[in-house]
Amino acid sequence: MPDRVQAVDFQAGKLVLLDQTLLPSEKTFLHLDDVADVWEAIKLLRVRGAPAIGGAAAYGLYLGVRGVPDDAGMPAFMAKLREVRDYLASSRPTAVNLFWALDRLVGVAEAATGDDVAALKARLLDEAHAIKAEDEAMCRAIGEHALTLFDGVDAVLTHCNAGSLATMGIGTALAPVYLAAEQGRTIHVFSDETRPLLQGARITTWELDQAGLPVTLITDGMAATVMRRGKVQAVIVGTDRVAANGDVANKIGTYGVAILAHEHGIPFYVAAPSSTIDFATPDGDAIEIEERDPDEVRRLGGRQTAPADIGVFNPAFDVTPARYVTAIVTEKGVVTAPYPENLRKVVLGG
Ligand code: MRU
């Protein structure tokens, strides 16, 4: 398995994050012990990608309550836990892993009736570690299932970054690429640059290059030509939230890629750990789509690239309707339409 950089780690009592806003020019790790810094890191995309956001938030919640005195009493501890949960939940709205991870820790605390404050703090840290370890295993399992779809596939197109830097393992969409490499097989990746924040150009290409894996960078507008010229046999992307009907939210531009794949008869796969599947959200219209700072569109690399006060529409994600999704690859297996029934069957077991 090629080497990989850890996007999220916990060392010496601190949350260690690779600052992804500085890639590819700087490889800088942040060592955080203040929950406000964790909130800021999520908001500003220093840590990004749905599973990595969830992992960072879980550690952030622990850090936010670690300072509560052991003799504060359980009601005061639980009140602080819920306050910090809500605070971290306000950092970004779309990736469901954020809420999933925070609520998982709160659930552990609510169930731990016999614990005192000190024991509960230790239990919350253990739960954050468990989320990280499970994510690593989920990534691998997704990669194994995805590879079963990749017979005869020697090149794929991806959008944004759903690789190791978006997760706590080998990624979701890029997991089959890493596993193929482990087996001595090469799957070439065409990476959309992913405007406006360039996760594809800055992060996907950097990550694959660091791992010694072949990658070709294209601008978003080149995807149609790459498909038309037969350079890829599949598209695989990650997701921030899968609704119960199989609609998929992912980085802005994904919807267009799905339509292009459909037009060219190329399968469009979505890699999704079960932590990203939200049965409480009925369909894509119910997913809150984050809108970000207009300057992300008006400026590039610190330079003004549009008039400073020009109107901007800057949704960070879009929703691909389930009908364009050939399969959703989870750690529990490959799910195909009809998604409302089959997602439940595969992911919930019934
Ligand atoms: O805004 P970002 O960089 O957090 O967006 C990330 C994506 O859209 C990823 O594709 C998604 O979170 C899946 S990561 C396995």
Tab-separated table of C-alpha atoms in Angstrom, residues 22-270:
chain	number	residue	atom	x	y	z
A	22	LEU	CA	-2.093	25.213	2.331
A	23	LEU	CA	-1.746	22.292	-0.078
A	24	PRO	CA	0.055	21.683	-2.314
A	25	SER	CA	2.713	24.255	-1.430
A	26	GLU	CA	2.959	23.575	2.313
A	27	LYS	CA	2.535	20.430	4.392
A	28	THR	CA	1.686	21.940	7.774
A	29	PHE	CA	0.084	20.127	10.693
A	30	LEU	CA	-2.068	21.966	13.242
A	31	HIS	CA	-2.049	20.750	16.855
A	32	LEU	CA	-5.359	21.854	18.340
A	33	ASP	CA	-6.694	21.681	21.869
A	34	ASP	CA	-9.251	24.505	21.735
A	35	VAL	CA	-12.726	23.723	20.404
A	36	ALA	CA	-12.972	27.172	18.758
A	37	ASP	CA	-9.926	26.284	16.647
A	38	VAL	CA	-11.569	22.991	15.660
A	39	TRP	CA	-14.744	24.872	14.607
A	40	GLU	CA	-12.627	27.285	12.563
A	41	ALA	CA	-10.641	24.434	10.967
A	42	ILE	CA	-13.870	22.801	9.786
A	43	LYS	CA	-15.434	26.092	8.632
A	44	LEU	CA	-12.366	27.180	6.652
A	45	LEU	CA	-11.803	23.691	5.152
A	46	ARG	CA	-8.471	23.161	6.887
A	47	VAL	CA	-10.030	19.746	7.466
A	48	ARG	CA	-12.602	18.784	4.850
A	49	GLY	CA	-14.297	15.810	3.268
A	50	ALA	CA	-17.298	14.303	5.038
A	51	PRO	CA	-15.660	11.469	7.022
A	52	ALA	CA	-12.667	13.610	8.055
A	53	ILE	CA	-15.018	16.384	9.224
A	54	GLY	CA	-16.891	13.817	11.333
A	55	GLY	CA	-13.682	12.514	12.880
A	56	ALA	CA	-12.357	15.986	13.642
A	57	ALA	CA	-15.691	17.003	15.181
A	58	ALA	CA	-15.735	13.928	17.430
A	59	TYR	CA	-12.299	14.828	18.812
A	60	GLY	CA	-13.371	18.474	18.957
A	61	LEU	CA	-16.365	17.589	21.126
A	62	TYR	CA	-14.097	15.712	23.503
A	63	LEU	CA	-11.700	18.682	23.628
A	64	GLY	CA	-14.619	21.028	24.285
A	65	VAL	CA	-15.696	19.161	27.430
A	66	ARG	CA	-12.321	17.941	28.624
A	67	GLY	CA	-11.913	21.017	30.830
A	68	VAL	CA	-15.164	20.499	32.737
A	69	PRO	CA	-14.072	19.780	36.354
A	70	ASP	CA	-14.467	16.133	37.361
A	71	ASP	CA	-16.598	17.211	40.327
A	72	ALA	CA	-18.956	19.396	38.227
A	73	GLY	CA	-21.718	16.817	38.381
A	74	MET	CA	-23.414	15.015	35.506
A	75	PRO	CA	-26.181	17.571	34.760
A	76	ALA	CA	-23.615	20.353	34.304
A	77	PHE	CA	-21.411	18.062	32.201
A	78	MET	CA	-24.293	17.025	29.939
A	79	ALA	CA	-25.374	20.653	29.498
A	80	LYS	CA	-21.853	21.594	28.393
A	81	LEU	CA	-21.665	18.557	26.098
A	82	ARG	CA	-24.882	19.587	24.326
A	83	GLU	CA	-23.727	23.200	24.069
A	84	VAL	CA	-20.422	22.177	22.445
A	85	ARG	CA	-22.252	19.712	20.191
A	86	ASP	CA	-24.495	22.513	18.870
A	87	TYR	CA	-21.537	24.831	18.445
A	88	LEU	CA	-19.550	22.350	16.359
A	89	ALA	CA	-22.687	21.398	14.407
A	90	SER	CA	-22.947	25.043	13.275
A	91	SER	CA	-19.629	24.890	11.391
A	92	ARG	CA	-20.909	23.401	8.103
A	93	PRO	CA	-24.409	22.172	7.152
A	94	THR	CA	-24.185	19.617	4.345
A	95	ALA	CA	-21.921	16.694	5.302
A	96	VAL	CA	-24.073	14.481	7.490
A	97	ASN	CA	-21.003	12.833	9.049
A	98	LEU	CA	-20.555	15.968	11.151
A	99	PHE	CA	-23.924	15.501	12.881
A	100	TRP	CA	-23.627	11.709	12.840
A	101	ALA	CA	-20.316	11.794	14.741
A	102	LEU	CA	-21.398	14.472	17.234
A	103	ASP	CA	-24.677	12.709	17.970
A	104	ARG	CA	-22.900	9.391	18.348
A	105	LEU	CA	-20.791	10.856	21.171
A	106	VAL	CA	-23.799	12.520	22.797
A	107	GLY	CA	-25.627	9.179	22.568
A	108	VAL	CA	-22.760	7.430	24.352
A	109	ALA	CA	-22.933	10.022	27.132
A	110	GLU	CA	-26.716	9.716	27.438
A	111	ALA	CA	-26.477	5.931	27.711
A	112	ALA	CA	-23.664	5.990	30.285
A	113	THR	CA	-25.899	6.400	33.306
A	114	GLY	CA	-23.519	4.841	35.838
A	115	ASP	CA	-20.455	6.896	34.898
A	116	ASP	CA	-18.976	9.856	36.723
A	117	VAL	CA	-17.652	12.856	34.786
A	118	ALA	CA	-14.058	11.611	34.632
A	119	ALA	CA	-15.098	8.178	33.357
A	120	LEU	CA	-17.406	9.711	30.789
A	121	LYS	CA	-14.683	11.962	29.393
A	122	ALA	CA	-12.473	8.893	28.894
A	123	ARG	CA	-15.370	7.113	27.229
A	124	LEU	CA	-15.937	9.996	24.789
A	125	LEU	CA	-12.292	9.962	23.757
A	126	ASP	CA	-12.525	6.189	23.212
A	127	GLU	CA	-15.596	6.736	21.029
A	128	ALA	CA	-13.759	9.311	18.905
A	129	HIS	CA	-10.920	6.785	18.481
A	130	ALA	CA	-13.506	4.138	17.525
A	131	ILE	CA	-14.987	6.401	14.831
A	132	LYS	CA	-11.503	6.875	13.382
A	133	ALA	CA	-10.692	3.142	13.435
A	134	GLU	CA	-14.060	2.230	11.912
A	135	ASP	CA	-13.634	4.797	9.163
A	136	GLU	CA	-10.309	3.274	8.229
A	137	ALA	CA	-11.934	-0.169	7.930
A	138	MET	CA	-14.924	1.254	6.013
A	139	CYS	CA	-12.643	2.828	3.425
A	140	ARG	CA	-10.902	-0.455	2.775
A	141	ALA	CA	-14.161	-2.360	2.474
A	142	ILE	CA	-15.532	0.270	0.046
A	143	GLY	CA	-12.375	-0.131	-2.025
A	144	GLU	CA	-12.823	-3.907	-2.175
A	145	HIS	CA	-16.459	-3.627	-3.271
A	146	ALA	CA	-15.660	-0.912	-5.803
A	147	LEU	CA	-12.941	-3.047	-7.370
A	148	THR	CA	-15.559	-5.687	-8.226
A	149	LEU	CA	-17.074	-3.053	-10.553
A	150	PHE	CA	-13.773	-2.196	-12.189
A	151	ASP	CA	-13.096	-5.193	-14.440
A	152	GLY	CA	-11.650	-3.751	-17.620
A	153	VAL	CA	-11.431	-0.279	-16.092
A	154	ASP	CA	-8.003	1.259	-16.373
A	155	ALA	CA	-8.928	4.923	-15.966
A	156	VAL	CA	-11.567	6.756	-13.933
A	157	LEU	CA	-12.627	10.363	-13.581
A	158	THR	CA	-13.228	11.880	-10.152
A	159	HIS	CA	-14.454	15.239	-8.905
A	160	CYS	CA	-13.242	17.012	-5.747
A	161	ASN	CA	-11.255	14.910	-3.258
A	162	ALA	CA	-12.675	11.752	-1.744
A	163	GLY	CA	-9.282	10.262	-1.064
A	164	SER	CA	-7.279	9.601	2.061
A	165	LEU	CA	-7.230	13.315	2.938
A	166	ALA	CA	-11.035	13.384	3.070
A	167	THR	CA	-11.205	10.409	5.421
A	168	MET	CA	-9.287	8.650	8.149
A	169	GLY	CA	-8.338	5.765	5.862
A	170	ILE	CA	-7.531	5.292	2.177
A	171	GLY	CA	-10.490	7.364	1.032
A	172	THR	CA	-13.826	6.342	-0.420
A	173	ALA	CA	-13.803	7.116	-4.149
A	174	LEU	CA	-10.024	6.667	-4.333
A	175	ALA	CA	-9.957	3.519	-2.177
A	176	PRO	CA	-10.171	1.157	-5.192
A	177	VAL	CA	-7.277	3.022	-6.789
A	178	TYR	CA	-5.092	2.418	-3.716
A	179	LEU	CA	-6.193	-1.219	-3.425
A	180	ALA	CA	-5.531	-1.824	-7.105
A	181	ALA	CA	-2.015	-0.464	-6.613
A	182	GLU	CA	-1.558	-2.852	-3.695
A	183	GLN	CA	-2.453	-5.675	-6.083
A	184	GLY	CA	0.019	-4.462	-8.692
A	185	ARG	CA	-2.654	-3.008	-10.979
A	186	THR	CA	-2.804	0.598	-12.156
A	187	ILE	CA	-6.010	2.610	-12.343
A	188	HIS	CA	-5.263	6.017	-13.811
A	189	VAL	CA	-7.195	8.927	-12.274
A	190	PHE	CA	-8.389	11.971	-14.201
A	191	SER	CA	-8.972	14.626	-11.555
A	192	ASP	CA	-11.329	17.561	-12.197
A	193	GLU	CA	-9.713	20.671	-10.735
A	194	THR	CA	-12.988	21.392	-8.881
A	195	ARG	CA	-13.714	25.106	-8.877
A	196	PRO	CA	-13.883	27.242	-6.842
A	197	LEU	CA	-11.607	25.860	-4.100
A	198	LEU	CA	-9.651	23.450	-6.293
A	199	GLN	CA	-9.822	20.352	-4.102
A	200	GLY	CA	-9.122	18.251	-7.207
A	201	ALA	CA	-6.116	20.295	-8.337
A	202	ARG	CA	-4.649	21.007	-4.913
A	203	ILE	CA	-5.522	17.854	-2.948
A	204	THR	CA	-6.401	14.859	-5.174
A	205	THR	CA	-3.413	15.302	-7.460
A	206	TRP	CA	-1.083	15.980	-4.503
A	207	GLU	CA	-2.303	12.965	-2.572
A	208	LEU	CA	-2.002	10.559	-5.508
A	209	ASP	CA	1.347	11.978	-6.550
A	210	GLN	CA	2.688	11.573	-2.989
A	211	ALA	CA	1.548	7.948	-3.152
A	212	GLY	CA	3.294	7.460	-6.507
A	213	LEU	CA	0.014	6.862	-8.351
A	214	PRO	CA	-0.714	8.181	-11.853
A	215	VAL	CA	-3.060	11.148	-12.079
A	216	THR	CA	-3.920	13.646	-14.806
A	217	LEU	CA	-5.338	17.038	-13.899
A	218	ILE	CA	-8.073	18.575	-16.044
A	219	THR	CA	-10.169	21.707	-15.638
A	220	ASP	CA	-13.830	21.056	-14.902
A	221	GLY	CA	-14.828	22.034	-18.435
A	222	MET	CA	-12.646	19.279	-19.925
A	223	ALA	CA	-14.557	16.338	-18.423
A	224	ALA	CA	-16.894	16.058	-21.437
A	225	THR	CA	-13.961	15.822	-23.845
A	226	VAL	CA	-12.187	13.253	-21.666
A	227	MET	CA	-15.327	11.113	-21.810
A	228	ARG	CA	-15.971	11.666	-25.500
A	229	ARG	CA	-12.419	10.648	-26.337
A	230	GLY	CA	-12.834	7.408	-24.385
A	231	LYS	CA	-10.117	8.203	-21.872
A	232	VAL	CA	-12.096	6.913	-18.854
A	233	GLN	CA	-14.341	3.886	-18.406
A	234	ALA	CA	-15.996	4.990	-15.161
A	235	VAL	CA	-16.634	7.966	-12.906
A	236	ILE	CA	-16.320	7.543	-9.158
A	237	VAL	CA	-16.963	10.292	-6.605
A	238	GLY	CA	-17.536	10.584	-2.875
A	239	THR	CA	-20.526	12.155	-1.194
A	240	ASP	CA	-21.447	14.404	1.713
A	241	ARG	CA	-24.900	12.946	2.177
A	242	VAL	CA	-26.982	10.258	0.503
A	243	ALA	CA	-30.732	10.732	0.984
A	244	ALA	CA	-33.027	7.758	1.622
A	245	ASN	CA	-34.144	7.761	-2.041
A	246	GLY	CA	-30.565	7.579	-3.352
A	247	ASP	CA	-30.146	11.261	-4.294
A	248	VAL	CA	-26.539	12.236	-3.644
A	249	ALA	CA	-25.076	15.535	-2.434
A	250	ASN	CA	-21.452	16.106	-3.351
A	251	LYS	CA	-19.107	18.936	-4.327
A	252	ILE	CA	-20.592	21.483	-6.714
A	253	GLY	CA	-20.116	20.265	-10.277
A	254	THR	CA	-20.771	16.602	-9.509
A	255	TYR	CA	-24.303	16.795	-10.947
A	256	GLY	CA	-22.948	17.990	-14.266
A	257	VAL	CA	-20.373	15.182	-14.310
A	258	ALA	CA	-23.168	12.647	-13.701
A	259	ILE	CA	-25.186	13.992	-16.645
A	260	LEU	CA	-22.081	13.863	-18.851
A	261	ALA	CA	-21.406	10.269	-17.813
A	262	HIS	CA	-25.022	9.350	-18.611
A	263	GLU	CA	-24.766	10.978	-22.039
A	264	HIS	CA	-21.569	9.054	-22.816
A	265	GLY	CA	-22.793	5.694	-21.467
A	266	ILE	CA	-20.174	5.684	-18.708
A	267	PRO	CA	-21.110	4.290	-15.263
A	268	PHE	CA	-21.336	6.875	-12.488
A	269	TYR	CA	-20.438	5.377	-9.105
A	270	VAL	CA	-20.754	7.003	-5.690
